[in-house]
């Protein structure tokens, strides 16, 4: 099988910038789900504050990672993997959900998290897992073959 290999253009010491930034939104959105669960159990307001910060920071760093990923995807030209667009679309949905969820969390008190905020956090993490799987598979198949 002789096919062209996709190589990211924005790299530091051979590691794509996109891949360096992706762990931050993953941790933040997962953290927001966990703090929402704790808030639903304890009703201590500080947990919803943690969720808001996790969602805001995750969305900001996720948008930067998405920009670098889009640049790499567009620069790939003919070697662009088809699954790259599916990964990009799902991650865009994750960012939109997280931003909307942050506005939901900004409401006052219990109704800011339970049930809408908690549900949005769970959906965000679920979509992130599916999109992350596609991104990991794409990286493994198209970038990892450069051995």
Short mmCIF file of N, CA and C in Angstrom, two decimals:
data_model
loop_
_atom_site.label_atom_id
_atom_site.label_comp_id
_atom_site.label_asym_id
_atom_site.label_seq_id
_atom_site.Cartn_x
_atom_site.Cartn_y
_atom_site.Cartn_z
N UNK A 1 0.85 -1.17 0.00
CA UNK A 1 0.00 0.00 0.00
C UNK A 1 0.90 1.23 0.00
N UNK A 2 0.85 1.99 -1.05
CA UNK A 2 1.68 3.18 -1.18
C UNK A 2 0.79 4.41 -1.18
N UNK A 3 0.64 5.02 -0.02
CA UNK A 3 -0.18 6.22 0.05
C UNK A 3 0.63 7.33 0.70
N UNK A 4 0.25 8.55 0.42
CA UNK A 4 0.94 9.69 1.00
C UNK A 4 0.64 9.77 2.49
N UNK A 5 1.58 10.28 3.23
CA UNK A 5 1.44 10.37 4.68
C UNK A 5 1.13 11.81 5.07
N UNK A 6 0.12 11.97 5.91
CA UNK A 6 -0.27 13.27 6.42
C UNK A 6 0.73 13.69 7.50
N UNK A 7 1.32 14.87 7.35
CA UNK A 7 2.26 15.39 8.34
C UNK A 7 1.78 16.77 8.80
N UNK A 8 1.57 16.93 10.11
CA UNK A 8 1.15 18.24 10.62
C UNK A 8 2.20 19.30 10.32
N UNK A 9 1.76 20.50 9.99
CA UNK A 9 2.69 21.57 9.65
C UNK A 9 3.13 22.37 10.86
N UNK A 10 2.28 22.51 11.86
CA UNK A 10 2.60 23.28 13.06
C UNK A 10 3.12 22.34 14.14
N UNK A 11 4.47 22.26 14.26
CA UNK A 11 5.07 21.31 15.20
C UNK A 11 6.16 22.00 16.02
N UNK A 12 6.37 21.45 17.22
CA UNK A 12 7.49 21.85 18.05
C UNK A 12 8.23 20.57 18.40
N UNK A 13 9.47 20.48 17.96
CA UNK A 13 10.29 19.28 18.16
C UNK A 13 9.58 18.03 17.65
N UNK A 14 8.90 18.17 16.53
CA UNK A 14 8.22 17.05 15.90
C UNK A 14 6.83 16.74 16.42
N UNK A 15 6.41 17.40 17.49
CA UNK A 15 5.08 17.13 18.08
C UNK A 15 4.12 18.22 17.61
N UNK A 16 2.97 17.84 17.03
CA UNK A 16 2.01 18.85 16.57
C UNK A 16 1.50 19.71 17.73
N UNK A 17 1.37 21.01 17.49
CA UNK A 17 0.84 21.92 18.52
C UNK A 17 -0.57 21.51 18.94
N UNK A 18 -1.34 21.06 17.98
CA UNK A 18 -2.69 20.61 18.26
C UNK A 18 -2.67 19.52 19.33
N UNK A 19 -1.78 18.55 19.16
CA UNK A 19 -1.69 17.43 20.11
C UNK A 19 -1.20 17.87 21.48
N UNK A 20 -0.42 18.94 21.53
CA UNK A 20 0.05 19.44 22.82
C UNK A 20 -1.06 20.10 23.63
N UNK A 21 -2.00 20.72 22.95
CA UNK A 21 -3.05 21.47 23.62
C UNK A 21 -4.29 20.65 23.97
N UNK A 22 -4.53 19.57 23.24
CA UNK A 22 -5.75 18.78 23.39
C UNK A 22 -5.96 18.23 24.81
N UNK A 23 -4.94 17.82 25.56
CA UNK A 23 -5.21 17.29 26.90
C UNK A 23 -5.88 18.29 27.86
N UNK A 24 -5.66 19.57 27.67
CA UNK A 24 -6.25 20.57 28.57
C UNK A 24 -7.78 20.60 28.49
N UNK A 25 -8.38 20.71 27.29
CA UNK A 25 -9.85 20.67 27.25
C UNK A 25 -10.41 19.32 27.70
N UNK A 26 -9.70 18.25 27.43
CA UNK A 26 -10.18 16.94 27.88
C UNK A 26 -10.28 16.92 29.39
N UNK A 27 -9.22 17.37 30.05
CA UNK A 27 -9.23 17.40 31.52
C UNK A 27 -10.28 18.37 32.05
N UNK A 28 -10.41 19.52 31.41
CA UNK A 28 -11.36 20.53 31.89
C UNK A 28 -12.80 20.08 31.74
N UNK A 29 -13.16 19.53 30.59
CA UNK A 29 -14.55 19.13 30.38
C UNK A 29 -14.91 17.92 31.25
N UNK A 30 -13.96 17.02 31.44
CA UNK A 30 -14.19 15.90 32.35
C UNK A 30 -14.30 16.41 33.79
N UNK A 31 -13.44 17.36 34.15
CA UNK A 31 -13.51 17.96 35.48
C UNK A 31 -14.84 18.67 35.71
N UNK A 32 -15.36 19.33 34.70
CA UNK A 32 -16.65 20.01 34.83
C UNK A 32 -17.76 18.99 35.09
N UNK A 33 -17.72 17.87 34.41
CA UNK A 33 -18.72 16.83 34.66
C UNK A 33 -18.61 16.32 36.09
N UNK A 34 -17.40 16.07 36.56
CA UNK A 34 -17.21 15.57 37.92
C UNK A 34 -17.65 16.59 38.97
N UNK A 35 -17.32 17.85 38.76
CA UNK A 35 -17.74 18.87 39.73
C UNK A 35 -19.25 19.09 39.69
N UNK A 36 -19.86 18.90 38.53
CA UNK A 36 -21.32 18.97 38.46
C UNK A 36 -21.97 17.84 39.26
N UNK A 37 -21.38 16.66 39.17
CA UNK A 37 -21.90 15.51 39.92
C UNK A 37 -21.77 15.78 41.42
N UNK A 38 -20.62 16.29 41.83
CA UNK A 38 -20.42 16.60 43.26
C UNK A 38 -21.40 17.67 43.71
N UNK A 39 -21.60 18.69 42.88
CA UNK A 39 -22.56 19.75 43.23
C UNK A 39 -23.97 19.19 43.39
N UNK A 40 -24.34 18.27 42.50
CA UNK A 40 -25.67 17.68 42.59
C UNK A 40 -25.83 16.87 43.88
N UNK A 41 -24.74 16.35 44.41
CA UNK A 41 -24.79 15.58 45.64
C UNK A 41 -24.72 16.45 46.90
N UNK A 42 -23.98 17.57 46.83
CA UNK A 42 -23.72 18.36 48.04
C UNK A 42 -24.42 19.71 48.08
N UNK A 43 -24.74 20.28 46.94
CA UNK A 43 -25.34 21.61 46.81
C UNK A 43 -24.45 22.73 47.36
N UNK A 44 -23.15 22.51 47.40
CA UNK A 44 -22.21 23.56 47.81
C UNK A 44 -21.83 24.37 46.57
N UNK A 45 -22.06 25.66 46.63
CA UNK A 45 -21.95 26.54 45.47
C UNK A 45 -20.54 26.55 44.87
N UNK A 46 -19.53 26.31 45.67
CA UNK A 46 -18.17 26.35 45.14
C UNK A 46 -17.96 25.35 44.00
N UNK A 47 -18.67 24.22 44.03
CA UNK A 47 -18.51 23.24 42.96
C UNK A 47 -19.01 23.77 41.61
N UNK A 48 -20.05 24.55 41.62
CA UNK A 48 -20.51 25.13 40.35
C UNK A 48 -19.53 26.19 39.86
N UNK A 49 -18.86 26.89 40.78
CA UNK A 49 -17.80 27.82 40.37
C UNK A 49 -16.66 27.08 39.69
N UNK A 50 -16.28 25.93 40.26
CA UNK A 50 -15.24 25.12 39.63
C UNK A 50 -15.66 24.71 38.22
N UNK A 51 -16.91 24.30 38.08
CA UNK A 51 -17.41 23.89 36.76
C UNK A 51 -17.33 25.02 35.76
N UNK A 52 -17.70 26.22 36.18
CA UNK A 52 -17.64 27.37 35.26
C UNK A 52 -16.22 27.63 34.80
N UNK A 53 -15.26 27.57 35.71
CA UNK A 53 -13.87 27.80 35.33
C UNK A 53 -13.36 26.69 34.43
N UNK A 54 -13.71 25.45 34.74
CA UNK A 54 -13.31 24.33 33.88
C UNK A 54 -13.87 24.51 32.47
N UNK A 55 -15.14 24.86 32.37
CA UNK A 55 -15.77 25.02 31.06
C UNK A 55 -15.16 26.18 30.28
N UNK A 56 -14.91 27.30 30.96
CA UNK A 56 -14.35 28.47 30.27
C UNK A 56 -12.92 28.18 29.79
N UNK A 57 -12.08 27.66 30.67
CA UNK A 57 -10.69 27.40 30.29
C UNK A 57 -10.63 26.32 29.21
N UNK A 58 -11.45 25.27 29.36
CA UNK A 58 -11.47 24.21 28.35
C UNK A 58 -11.91 24.71 26.99
N UNK A 59 -12.91 25.60 26.96
CA UNK A 59 -13.38 26.14 25.68
C UNK A 59 -12.33 27.04 25.04
N UNK A 60 -11.64 27.84 25.83
CA UNK A 60 -10.62 28.74 25.27
C UNK A 60 -9.45 27.94 24.70
N UNK A 61 -8.91 27.03 25.48
CA UNK A 61 -7.77 26.24 25.00
C UNK A 61 -8.22 25.30 23.88
N UNK A 62 -9.45 24.79 23.96
CA UNK A 62 -9.98 23.94 22.90
C UNK A 62 -10.12 24.68 21.59
N UNK A 63 -10.52 25.95 21.66
CA UNK A 63 -10.63 26.75 20.43
C UNK A 63 -9.25 26.98 19.81
N UNK A 64 -8.25 27.21 20.64
CA UNK A 64 -6.88 27.39 20.13
C UNK A 64 -6.39 26.09 19.51
N UNK A 65 -6.62 24.97 20.18
CA UNK A 65 -6.23 23.67 19.64
C UNK A 65 -6.97 23.39 18.33
N UNK A 66 -8.25 23.74 18.29
CA UNK A 66 -9.03 23.55 17.07
C UNK A 66 -8.50 24.39 15.91
N UNK A 67 -8.06 25.59 16.21
CA UNK A 67 -7.48 26.45 15.17
C UNK A 67 -6.22 25.82 14.60
N UNK A 68 -5.34 25.33 15.48
CA UNK A 68 -4.12 24.67 15.01
C UNK A 68 -4.44 23.39 14.25
N UNK A 69 -5.44 22.65 14.72
CA UNK A 69 -5.85 21.45 14.01
C UNK A 69 -6.43 21.75 12.64
N UNK A 70 -7.21 22.82 12.53
CA UNK A 70 -7.78 23.22 11.25
C UNK A 70 -6.69 23.65 10.28
N UNK A 71 -5.71 24.38 10.78
CA UNK A 71 -4.59 24.79 9.92
C UNK A 71 -3.88 23.56 9.38
N UNK A 72 -3.60 22.57 10.24
CA UNK A 72 -2.96 21.34 9.79
C UNK A 72 -3.83 20.59 8.79
N UNK A 73 -5.13 20.56 9.04
CA UNK A 73 -6.04 19.84 8.16
C UNK A 73 -6.11 20.49 6.78
N UNK A 74 -6.18 21.82 6.75
CA UNK A 74 -6.24 22.53 5.47
C UNK A 74 -4.91 22.46 4.72
N UNK A 75 -3.81 22.46 5.46
CA UNK A 75 -2.49 22.42 4.82
C UNK A 75 -2.15 21.04 4.28
N UNK A 76 -2.90 20.02 4.68
CA UNK A 76 -2.58 18.65 4.28
C UNK A 76 -2.81 18.41 2.79
N UNK A 77 -3.70 19.18 2.18
CA UNK A 77 -3.94 19.02 0.74
C UNK A 77 -4.44 17.64 0.39
N UNK A 78 -3.74 16.99 -0.55
CA UNK A 78 -4.16 15.68 -1.04
C UNK A 78 -3.99 14.58 -0.01
N UNK A 79 -3.11 14.78 0.95
CA UNK A 79 -2.88 13.74 1.96
C UNK A 79 -3.85 13.85 3.14
N UNK A 80 -4.83 14.76 3.02
CA UNK A 80 -5.79 14.99 4.11
C UNK A 80 -6.63 13.75 4.35
N UNK A 81 -6.62 13.22 5.58
CA UNK A 81 -7.48 12.08 5.89
C UNK A 81 -8.96 12.49 5.95
N UNK A 82 -9.83 11.66 5.43
CA UNK A 82 -11.26 11.96 5.42
C UNK A 82 -11.82 12.07 6.83
N UNK A 83 -11.31 11.25 7.73
CA UNK A 83 -11.82 11.27 9.10
C UNK A 83 -11.46 12.57 9.82
N UNK A 84 -10.56 13.36 9.25
CA UNK A 84 -10.19 14.63 9.86
C UNK A 84 -11.36 15.60 9.93
N UNK A 85 -12.20 15.61 8.91
CA UNK A 85 -13.35 16.51 8.92
C UNK A 85 -14.39 16.07 9.94
N UNK A 86 -14.58 14.75 10.09
CA UNK A 86 -15.52 14.25 11.10
C UNK A 86 -15.02 14.61 12.50
N UNK A 87 -13.73 14.41 12.72
CA UNK A 87 -13.12 14.76 14.00
C UNK A 87 -13.28 16.26 14.28
N UNK A 88 -13.00 17.08 13.28
CA UNK A 88 -13.11 18.53 13.45
C UNK A 88 -14.55 18.93 13.77
N UNK A 89 -15.51 18.35 13.05
CA UNK A 89 -16.93 18.69 13.26
C UNK A 89 -17.38 18.29 14.66
N UNK A 90 -17.00 17.10 15.11
CA UNK A 90 -17.40 16.68 16.45
C UNK A 90 -16.76 17.55 17.53
N UNK A 91 -15.51 17.93 17.33
CA UNK A 91 -14.85 18.78 18.32
C UNK A 91 -15.45 20.19 18.32
N UNK A 92 -15.92 20.65 17.17
CA UNK A 92 -16.61 21.94 17.12
C UNK A 92 -17.91 21.86 17.90
N UNK A 93 -18.62 20.74 17.79
CA UNK A 93 -19.84 20.52 18.56
C UNK A 93 -19.52 20.53 20.06
N UNK A 94 -18.41 19.91 20.44
CA UNK A 94 -18.00 19.89 21.85
C UNK A 94 -17.78 21.31 22.35
N UNK A 95 -17.09 22.14 21.57
CA UNK A 95 -16.84 23.52 21.99
C UNK A 95 -18.12 24.33 22.09
N UNK A 96 -19.04 24.12 21.17
CA UNK A 96 -20.32 24.82 21.22
C UNK A 96 -21.12 24.39 22.45
N UNK A 97 -21.15 23.08 22.71
CA UNK A 97 -21.84 22.58 23.89
C UNK A 97 -21.23 23.15 25.17
N UNK A 98 -19.90 23.18 25.23
CA UNK A 98 -19.23 23.68 26.44
C UNK A 98 -19.50 25.17 26.64
N UNK A 99 -19.49 25.94 25.57
CA UNK A 99 -19.77 27.38 25.70
C UNK A 99 -21.21 27.60 26.15
N UNK A 100 -22.14 26.88 25.55
CA UNK A 100 -23.54 26.99 25.97
C UNK A 100 -23.71 26.55 27.42
N UNK A 101 -23.02 25.48 27.78
CA UNK A 101 -23.08 24.96 29.14
C UNK A 101 -22.54 25.98 30.15
N UNK A 102 -21.54 26.73 29.75
CA UNK A 102 -21.00 27.75 30.64
C UNK A 102 -22.05 28.84 30.90
N UNK A 103 -22.80 29.20 29.88
CA UNK A 103 -23.89 30.16 30.08
C UNK A 103 -24.99 29.58 30.97
N UNK A 104 -25.28 28.30 30.82
CA UNK A 104 -26.27 27.66 31.69
C UNK A 104 -25.78 27.67 33.13
N UNK A 105 -24.50 27.40 33.33
CA UNK A 105 -23.94 27.41 34.68
C UNK A 105 -23.94 28.81 35.31
N UNK A 106 -24.00 29.83 34.49
CA UNK A 106 -23.98 31.20 35.01
C UNK A 106 -25.31 31.59 35.67
N UNK A 107 -26.34 30.78 35.44
CA UNK A 107 -27.61 31.05 36.12
C UNK A 107 -27.41 30.89 37.62
N UNK A 108 -28.32 31.43 38.36
CA UNK A 108 -28.19 31.45 39.81
C UNK A 108 -28.66 30.16 40.45
N UNK A 109 -27.83 29.62 41.32
CA UNK A 109 -28.22 28.53 42.19
C UNK A 109 -28.36 27.17 41.54
N UNK A 110 -29.20 26.38 42.16
CA UNK A 110 -29.37 24.97 41.81
C UNK A 110 -29.76 24.76 40.36
N UNK A 111 -30.62 25.62 39.80
CA UNK A 111 -31.09 25.44 38.43
C UNK A 111 -30.00 25.70 37.40
N UNK A 112 -28.89 26.30 37.82
CA UNK A 112 -27.78 26.50 36.89
C UNK A 112 -27.04 25.22 36.58
N UNK A 113 -27.19 24.22 37.43
CA UNK A 113 -26.46 22.97 37.21
C UNK A 113 -27.40 21.79 37.06
N UNK A 114 -28.38 21.68 37.93
CA UNK A 114 -29.23 20.51 37.95
C UNK A 114 -30.58 20.85 37.35
N UNK A 115 -31.06 20.15 36.37
CA UNK A 115 -30.47 19.04 35.65
C UNK A 115 -29.77 19.45 34.34
N UNK A 116 -30.02 20.67 33.85
CA UNK A 116 -29.55 21.05 32.51
C UNK A 116 -28.03 21.07 32.39
N UNK A 117 -27.36 21.72 33.32
CA UNK A 117 -25.90 21.81 33.27
C UNK A 117 -25.23 20.46 33.37
N UNK A 118 -25.74 19.62 34.26
CA UNK A 118 -25.20 18.28 34.42
C UNK A 118 -25.40 17.45 33.16
N UNK A 119 -26.58 17.57 32.56
CA UNK A 119 -26.86 16.84 31.32
C UNK A 119 -25.96 17.32 30.19
N UNK A 120 -25.80 18.65 30.07
CA UNK A 120 -24.92 19.18 29.02
C UNK A 120 -23.47 18.75 29.24
N UNK A 121 -23.02 18.70 30.48
CA UNK A 121 -21.66 18.25 30.77
C UNK A 121 -21.48 16.79 30.34
N UNK A 122 -22.48 15.96 30.64
CA UNK A 122 -22.40 14.54 30.25
C UNK A 122 -22.40 14.38 28.74
N UNK A 123 -23.25 15.14 28.04
CA UNK A 123 -23.29 15.06 26.57
C UNK A 123 -21.97 15.56 25.99
N UNK A 124 -21.42 16.63 26.55
CA UNK A 124 -20.14 17.17 26.08
C UNK A 124 -19.05 16.12 26.18
N UNK A 125 -18.97 15.45 27.32
CA UNK A 125 -17.93 14.43 27.51
C UNK A 125 -18.17 13.24 26.57
N UNK A 126 -19.42 12.85 26.36
CA UNK A 126 -19.72 11.73 25.46
C UNK A 126 -19.31 12.05 24.02
N UNK A 127 -19.66 13.24 23.54
CA UNK A 127 -19.29 13.63 22.18
C UNK A 127 -17.76 13.77 22.09
N UNK A 128 -17.13 14.28 23.14
CA UNK A 128 -15.68 14.42 23.16
C UNK A 128 -14.99 13.06 23.07
N UNK A 129 -15.54 12.05 23.72
CA UNK A 129 -14.96 10.70 23.65
C UNK A 129 -15.03 10.16 22.23
N UNK A 130 -16.17 10.31 21.58
CA UNK A 130 -16.32 9.82 20.20
C UNK A 130 -15.39 10.58 19.27
N UNK A 131 -15.38 11.91 19.36
CA UNK A 131 -14.50 12.71 18.50
C UNK A 131 -13.04 12.46 18.80
N UNK A 132 -12.71 12.27 20.07
CA UNK A 132 -11.32 11.97 20.44
C UNK A 132 -10.87 10.64 19.90
N UNK A 133 -11.78 9.65 19.90
CA UNK A 133 -11.45 8.36 19.32
C UNK A 133 -11.13 8.50 17.84
N UNK A 134 -11.95 9.28 17.12
CA UNK A 134 -11.68 9.49 15.69
C UNK A 134 -10.35 10.20 15.48
N UNK A 135 -10.05 11.20 16.32
CA UNK A 135 -8.79 11.92 16.21
C UNK A 135 -7.61 11.04 16.51
N UNK A 136 -7.73 10.22 17.55
CA UNK A 136 -6.64 9.31 17.91
C UNK A 136 -6.41 8.28 16.80
N UNK A 137 -7.50 7.76 16.27
CA UNK A 137 -7.40 6.76 15.18
C UNK A 137 -6.76 7.39 13.95
N UNK A 138 -7.16 8.63 13.65
CA UNK A 138 -6.58 9.32 12.50
C UNK A 138 -5.08 9.52 12.71
N UNK A 139 -4.70 9.96 13.90
CA UNK A 139 -3.28 10.20 14.18
C UNK A 139 -2.50 8.90 14.12
N UNK A 140 -3.05 7.85 14.64
CA UNK A 140 -2.37 6.56 14.66
C UNK A 140 -2.20 6.01 13.25
N UNK A 141 -3.22 6.15 12.43
CA UNK A 141 -3.17 5.58 11.08
C UNK A 141 -2.41 6.44 10.09
N UNK A 142 -2.50 7.77 10.22
CA UNK A 142 -1.94 8.63 9.19
C UNK A 142 -0.64 9.32 9.60
N UNK A 143 -0.50 9.62 10.88
CA UNK A 143 0.72 10.28 11.33
C UNK A 143 1.69 9.24 11.88
N UNK A 144 1.17 8.24 12.57
CA UNK A 144 2.01 7.24 13.22
C UNK A 144 2.70 6.29 12.27
N UNK A 145 2.31 6.26 11.01
CA UNK A 145 2.92 5.34 10.05
C UNK A 145 4.25 5.84 9.51
N UNK A 146 4.73 6.95 10.01
CA UNK A 146 5.94 7.55 9.47
C UNK A 146 7.20 6.86 9.97
N UNK A 147 7.11 5.72 10.56
CA UNK A 147 8.27 5.05 11.15
C UNK A 147 9.34 4.74 10.12
#
